[in-house]
Structure formats: structure tokens, C-alpha cells
Tab-separated table of C-alpha atoms and ligand atoms in Angstrom:
chain	number	residue	atom	x	y	z
A	205	MET	CA	-13.975	14.730	-12.322
A	206	THR	CA	-13.627	12.283	-15.205
A	207	VAL	CA	-14.565	8.632	-14.918
A	208	ASN	CA	-11.812	6.302	-16.166
A	209	PHE	CA	-13.780	3.206	-17.175
A	210	GLU	CA	-10.746	0.963	-17.660
A	211	PHE	CA	-9.494	1.880	-14.182
A	212	ARG	CA	-12.938	1.284	-12.710
A	213	LYS	CA	-13.072	-2.152	-14.322
A	214	GLN	CA	-9.655	-3.025	-12.879
A	215	ILE	CA	-10.830	-1.933	-9.426
A	216	MET	CA	-14.008	-3.968	-9.737
A	217	ASP	CA	-12.005	-7.033	-10.755
A	218	TYR	CA	-10.078	-6.693	-7.485
A	219	HIS	CA	-13.112	-5.799	-5.444
A	220	VAL	CA	-15.882	-8.107	-6.547
A	221	HIS	CA	-14.488	-11.623	-6.182
A	222	ASP	CA	-17.702	-13.601	-5.736
A	223	VAL	CA	-20.230	-10.911	-4.869
A	224	LEU	CA	-20.482	-7.146	-5.289
A	225	LYS	CA	-20.255	-5.317	-1.969
A	226	TYR	CA	-21.519	-1.759	-1.838
A	227	CYS	CA	-19.713	0.865	0.187
A	228	PHE	CA	-22.127	2.761	2.485
A	229	GLN	CA	-19.622	5.609	2.911
A	230	CYS	CA	-20.267	5.125	6.607
A	231	SER	CA	-16.652	6.176	7.346
A	232	ARG	CA	-16.053	3.429	9.877
A	233	CYS	CA	-12.818	2.605	8.031
A	234	THR	CA	-11.547	6.163	8.355
A	235	ASP	CA	-12.742	6.506	11.954
A	236	ASN	CA	-10.657	3.461	12.925
A	237	CYS	CA	-7.631	4.058	10.704
A	238	PRO	CA	-4.541	4.909	12.790
A	239	ILE	CA	-3.056	6.925	9.912
A	240	SER	CA	-6.213	8.988	9.495
A	241	ALA	CA	-6.175	9.647	13.240
A	242	VAL	CA	-2.836	11.436	12.988
A	243	THR	CA	-3.128	13.019	9.527
A	244	ILE	CA	-6.704	14.208	9.009
A	245	ASP	CA	-7.303	17.846	9.726
A	246	PHE	CA	-10.775	18.033	11.311
A	247	TYR	CA	-11.598	21.395	9.716
A	248	THR	CA	-10.306	20.849	6.173
A	249	THR	CA	-10.671	17.013	6.114
A	250	THR	CA	-7.323	16.812	4.314
A	251	GLY	CA	-5.081	13.880	5.177
A	252	TYR	CA	-5.152	10.145	4.674
A	253	ASN	CA	-8.720	8.974	4.173
A	254	PRO	CA	-9.511	5.333	3.233
A	255	ARG	CA	-13.233	6.095	2.856
A	256	ALA	CA	-12.474	8.709	0.188
A	257	ASN	CA	-10.042	6.341	-1.537
A	258	ILE	CA	-12.682	3.631	-1.754
A	259	LEU	CA	-15.248	6.099	-3.089
A	260	ASN	CA	-12.910	7.445	-5.787
A	261	ALA	CA	-11.698	3.957	-6.690
A	262	LEU	CA	-15.159	2.427	-7.050
A	263	LEU	CA	-16.359	5.409	-9.105
A	264	GLY	CA	-13.315	5.273	-11.398
A	265	TYR	CA	-11.959	8.698	-10.439
A	266	LYS	CA	-8.386	7.758	-11.236
A	267	ASP	CA	-7.110	11.333	-11.394
A	268	ALA	CA	-8.451	12.116	-7.924
A	269	ILE	CA	-6.272	9.330	-6.568
A	270	PHE	CA	-3.112	9.553	-8.652
A	271	SER	CA	-2.877	13.323	-9.092
A	272	ALA	CA	-3.052	13.897	-5.371
A	273	ASP	CA	-0.386	13.895	-2.674
A	274	PRO	CA	1.392	10.464	-2.620
A	275	LEU	CA	0.080	10.121	0.942
A	276	THR	CA	-3.320	9.452	-0.658
A	277	ILE	CA	-2.098	5.994	-1.659
A	278	TRP	CA	1.011	5.358	0.385
A	279	GLY	CA	-0.273	6.502	3.760
A	280	CYS	CA	-1.751	3.041	4.327
A	281	THR	CA	0.460	0.798	6.471
A	282	VAL	CA	-1.687	-2.291	5.750
A	283	CYS	CA	-2.586	-2.779	9.406
A	284	ASP	CA	-5.872	-4.344	8.157
A	285	THR	CA	-8.036	-2.563	10.745
A	286	CYS	CA	-10.333	-1.165	8.058
A	287	ASP	CA	-10.897	-4.639	6.591
A	288	GLU	CA	-11.954	-5.872	10.021
A	289	VAL	CA	-14.373	-3.055	10.860
A	290	CYS	CA	-16.057	-2.542	7.481
A	291	PRO	CA	-19.727	-3.561	7.889
A	292	GLN	CA	-19.818	-4.535	4.221
A	293	HIS	CA	-16.739	-6.775	4.510
A	294	ILE	CA	-15.012	-4.837	1.754
A	295	GLU	CA	-11.363	-5.806	1.543
A	296	LEU	CA	-10.044	-2.280	1.366
A	297	THR	CA	-6.403	-3.300	1.571
A	298	GLU	CA	-6.779	-5.449	-1.564
A	299	ILE	CA	-7.831	-2.349	-3.468
A	300	PHE	CA	-5.116	-0.233	-1.831
A	301	THR	CA	-2.474	-2.796	-2.854
A	302	PHE	CA	-3.675	-2.505	-6.448
A	303	LEU	CA	-3.377	1.302	-6.207
A	304	LYS	CA	0.157	1.029	-4.844
A	305	ASN	CA	1.176	-1.362	-7.619
A	306	GLU	CA	-0.230	1.033	-10.223
A	307	SER	CA	1.705	3.877	-8.603
A	308	VAL	CA	4.955	1.897	-8.882
A	309	LYS	CA	4.170	0.906	-12.482
A	310	ALA	CA	3.729	4.574	-13.355
A	311	GLY	CA	7.000	5.446	-11.579
A	312	ASN	CA	5.157	7.763	-9.198
A	313	ALA	CA	5.777	6.074	-5.864
A	314	PRO	CA	7.548	8.136	-3.182
A	315	ASP	CA	11.352	7.940	-3.108
A	316	PHE	CA	11.403	6.023	0.180
A	317	ILE	CA	9.591	3.114	-1.504
A	318	TYR	CA	12.254	2.876	-4.228
A	319	GLY	CA	14.951	3.224	-1.569
A	320	GLN	CA	13.475	0.354	0.415
A	321	ALA	CA	13.166	-1.806	-2.723
A	322	GLN	CA	16.774	-1.009	-3.667
A	323	ALA	CA	17.931	-2.041	-0.181
A	324	ILE	CA	16.178	-5.392	-0.552
A	325	PHE	CA	17.670	-5.873	-4.031
A	326	ASP	CA	21.201	-4.998	-2.856
A	327	SER	CA	21.271	-6.839	0.466
A	328	ALA	CA	18.309	-9.261	0.432
A	329	LYS	CA	17.159	-7.561	3.616
A	330	ALA	CA	14.580	-4.838	4.200
A	331	ILE	CA	16.871	-3.450	6.903
A	332	PRO	CA	20.503	-4.275	6.174
A	333	SER	CA	22.496	-5.318	9.207
A	334	GLN	CA	24.827	-2.789	10.831
A	335	PRO	CA	28.130	-3.527	12.609
A	336	ALA	CA	26.724	-1.861	15.746
A	337	ILE	CA	23.738	-4.241	15.740
A	338	GLU	CA	25.998	-7.242	15.246
A	339	ARG	CA	28.258	-6.129	18.135
A	340	ARG	CA	25.232	-5.650	20.380
A	341	ARG	CA	23.922	-9.123	19.545
A	342	GLU	CA	27.305	-10.576	20.369
A	343	GLN	CA	27.426	-8.711	23.716
A	344	LEU	CA	23.974	-10.042	24.588
A	345	GLY	CA	24.909	-13.588	23.595
A	346	ILE	CA	22.433	-13.634	20.710
A	347	PRO	CA	23.618	-15.783	17.783
A	348	ALA	CA	24.679	-14.043	14.575
A	349	VAL	CA	22.091	-13.940	11.787
A	350	ASP	CA	23.035	-16.003	8.756
A	351	ALA	CA	23.738	-13.892	5.685
A	352	PRO	CA	20.996	-14.222	3.055
A	353	ASP	CA	21.774	-15.455	-0.442
A	354	VAL	CA	21.755	-12.108	-2.246
A	355	ASN	CA	22.197	-13.684	-5.689
A	356	GLU	CA	19.186	-15.912	-5.202
A	357	VAL	CA	16.999	-13.017	-4.072
A	358	GLN	CA	18.193	-10.874	-6.986
A	359	THR	CA	17.376	-13.677	-9.419
A	360	LEU	CA	13.875	-13.949	-7.983
A	361	LEU	CA	13.359	-10.180	-8.167
A	362	LYS	CA	14.641	-10.062	-11.744
A	363	ASN	CA	12.289	-12.882	-12.713
A	364	ILE	CA	9.309	-10.742	-11.693
A	365	GLY	CA	10.788	-7.596	-13.273
A	366	SER	CA	11.338	-5.732	-10.002
A	367	ASP	CA	14.836	-4.620	-11.001
A	368	LYS	CA	13.377	-2.620	-13.916
A	369	LYS	CA	11.198	-0.617	-11.514
A	370	LEU	CA	14.117	0.546	-9.389
A	371	LYS	CA	15.325	4.109	-9.837
B	684	SF4	S1	-15.371	0.862	2.953
B	684	SF4	FE1	-16.703	-0.084	4.521
B	684	SF4	S2	-16.231	1.020	6.430
B	684	SF4	FE2	-15.404	2.254	4.742
B	684	SF4	S3	-17.039	3.719	4.263
B	684	SF4	FE3	-17.329	1.951	2.901
B	684	SF4	S4	-18.784	0.601	3.967
B	684	SF4	FE4	-17.971	2.056	5.493
B	685	SF4	S1	-5.044	-0.964	6.498
B	685	SF4	FE1	-4.404	1.103	5.847
B	685	SF4	S2	-6.313	2.209	5.456
B	685	SF4	FE2	-6.832	0.381	6.642
B	685	SF4	S3	-6.871	1.065	8.772
B	685	SF4	FE3	-4.796	0.280	8.370
B	685	SF4	S4	-3.570	2.043	7.697
B	685	SF4	FE4	-5.743	2.628	7.588
């Protein structure tokens, strides 16, 4: 495996903050990760593994992360459990957010991520409302949800260049 020094520096910039925290590779993050619990194959150890991601990230093994199955990066649901249980107080999700952003920049994120982003751009909602939902709310006496200002949201997204990342 090749060390990508620029990538390693970027990771360290995210990771260090005020003090360098070493990863023990104790695997407490993986042992408590709900995604690892349902994806890791005990015999082959394939599946979503935050411990392995942290190891490859801190060592600068960019290819090991980005050439692999998209699940390697995008399996994380940002539940923050790993951040809470890490004995070294490593903010794993900070590093995983950086990896996800790099994946989007490279145009390699899974299709469902672009689909979700497109939905937000088009409707200013992560989950656009459906007539059936609106009818159900009315039947239950729940007030209608005000429509978001789509133009305003699109302007904000364009200002940060999100529209150029959509497929
Ligand atoms: S990131 Fe923390 S919990 Fe995970 S292996 Fe390293 S030291 Fe252990
Ligand atoms: S934040 Fe991500 S990596 Fe950490 S425990 Fe939750 S799903 Fe797993």
C-alpha cells in the first residue's frame, strides 16, 4: 500500500486540533458500531469497520479507503457512538465527514447520496411531502406544514457550489 502524504496531512489537520491522539486499534469503535454489527462477516472481517478506516486514514492509505466498496466510507450513519466510546477521545466522525466530502468532490459517492442532494435542491426538503401524507395529517387534525422557500434554499446551495456536485 502506498502512503499519500498530502492525504495524511489533510487527515491530521482534521484529527489533531489541539493535541495528537493516538489510536490504540483497540476496536472498541467497531465493537460498538451498529453498522459493523450488521455488516461485518466474522470469518472474513469484511464489512463496515471504523477501526480499519481510522487506521488507513491516519497512515495515509488513501487508496485503501477510496478504491474500496463505497460502504467503506458511506456505511457510517453518524450516530456518534464511536466518538463516545473511544478511550482516546478521537473524534472519528470528524474524520469520516472529511472522507465523505472527499468522496463527493471526486464524484465517487453512491447514487443515493446524489439523489438525496437533488431532492433537497429541488424541493428544499430531504423527504418531499406526498399527497397521501398531507391527507393523513388532515385526517388526524395535524396542521399542514408550511412550504419551504425553494428559491432561497437553492440560492444558499449555489453559493456553496453544491449545485455543481449534483449529477
Ligand atoms: S479509534 Fe478509538 S476506539 Fe477505535 S480503535 Fe482507535 S483507540 Fe480504539
Ligand atoms: S458514527 Fe458511524 S462509525 Fe461511529 S458508531 Fe456510528 S455508524 Fe459506526
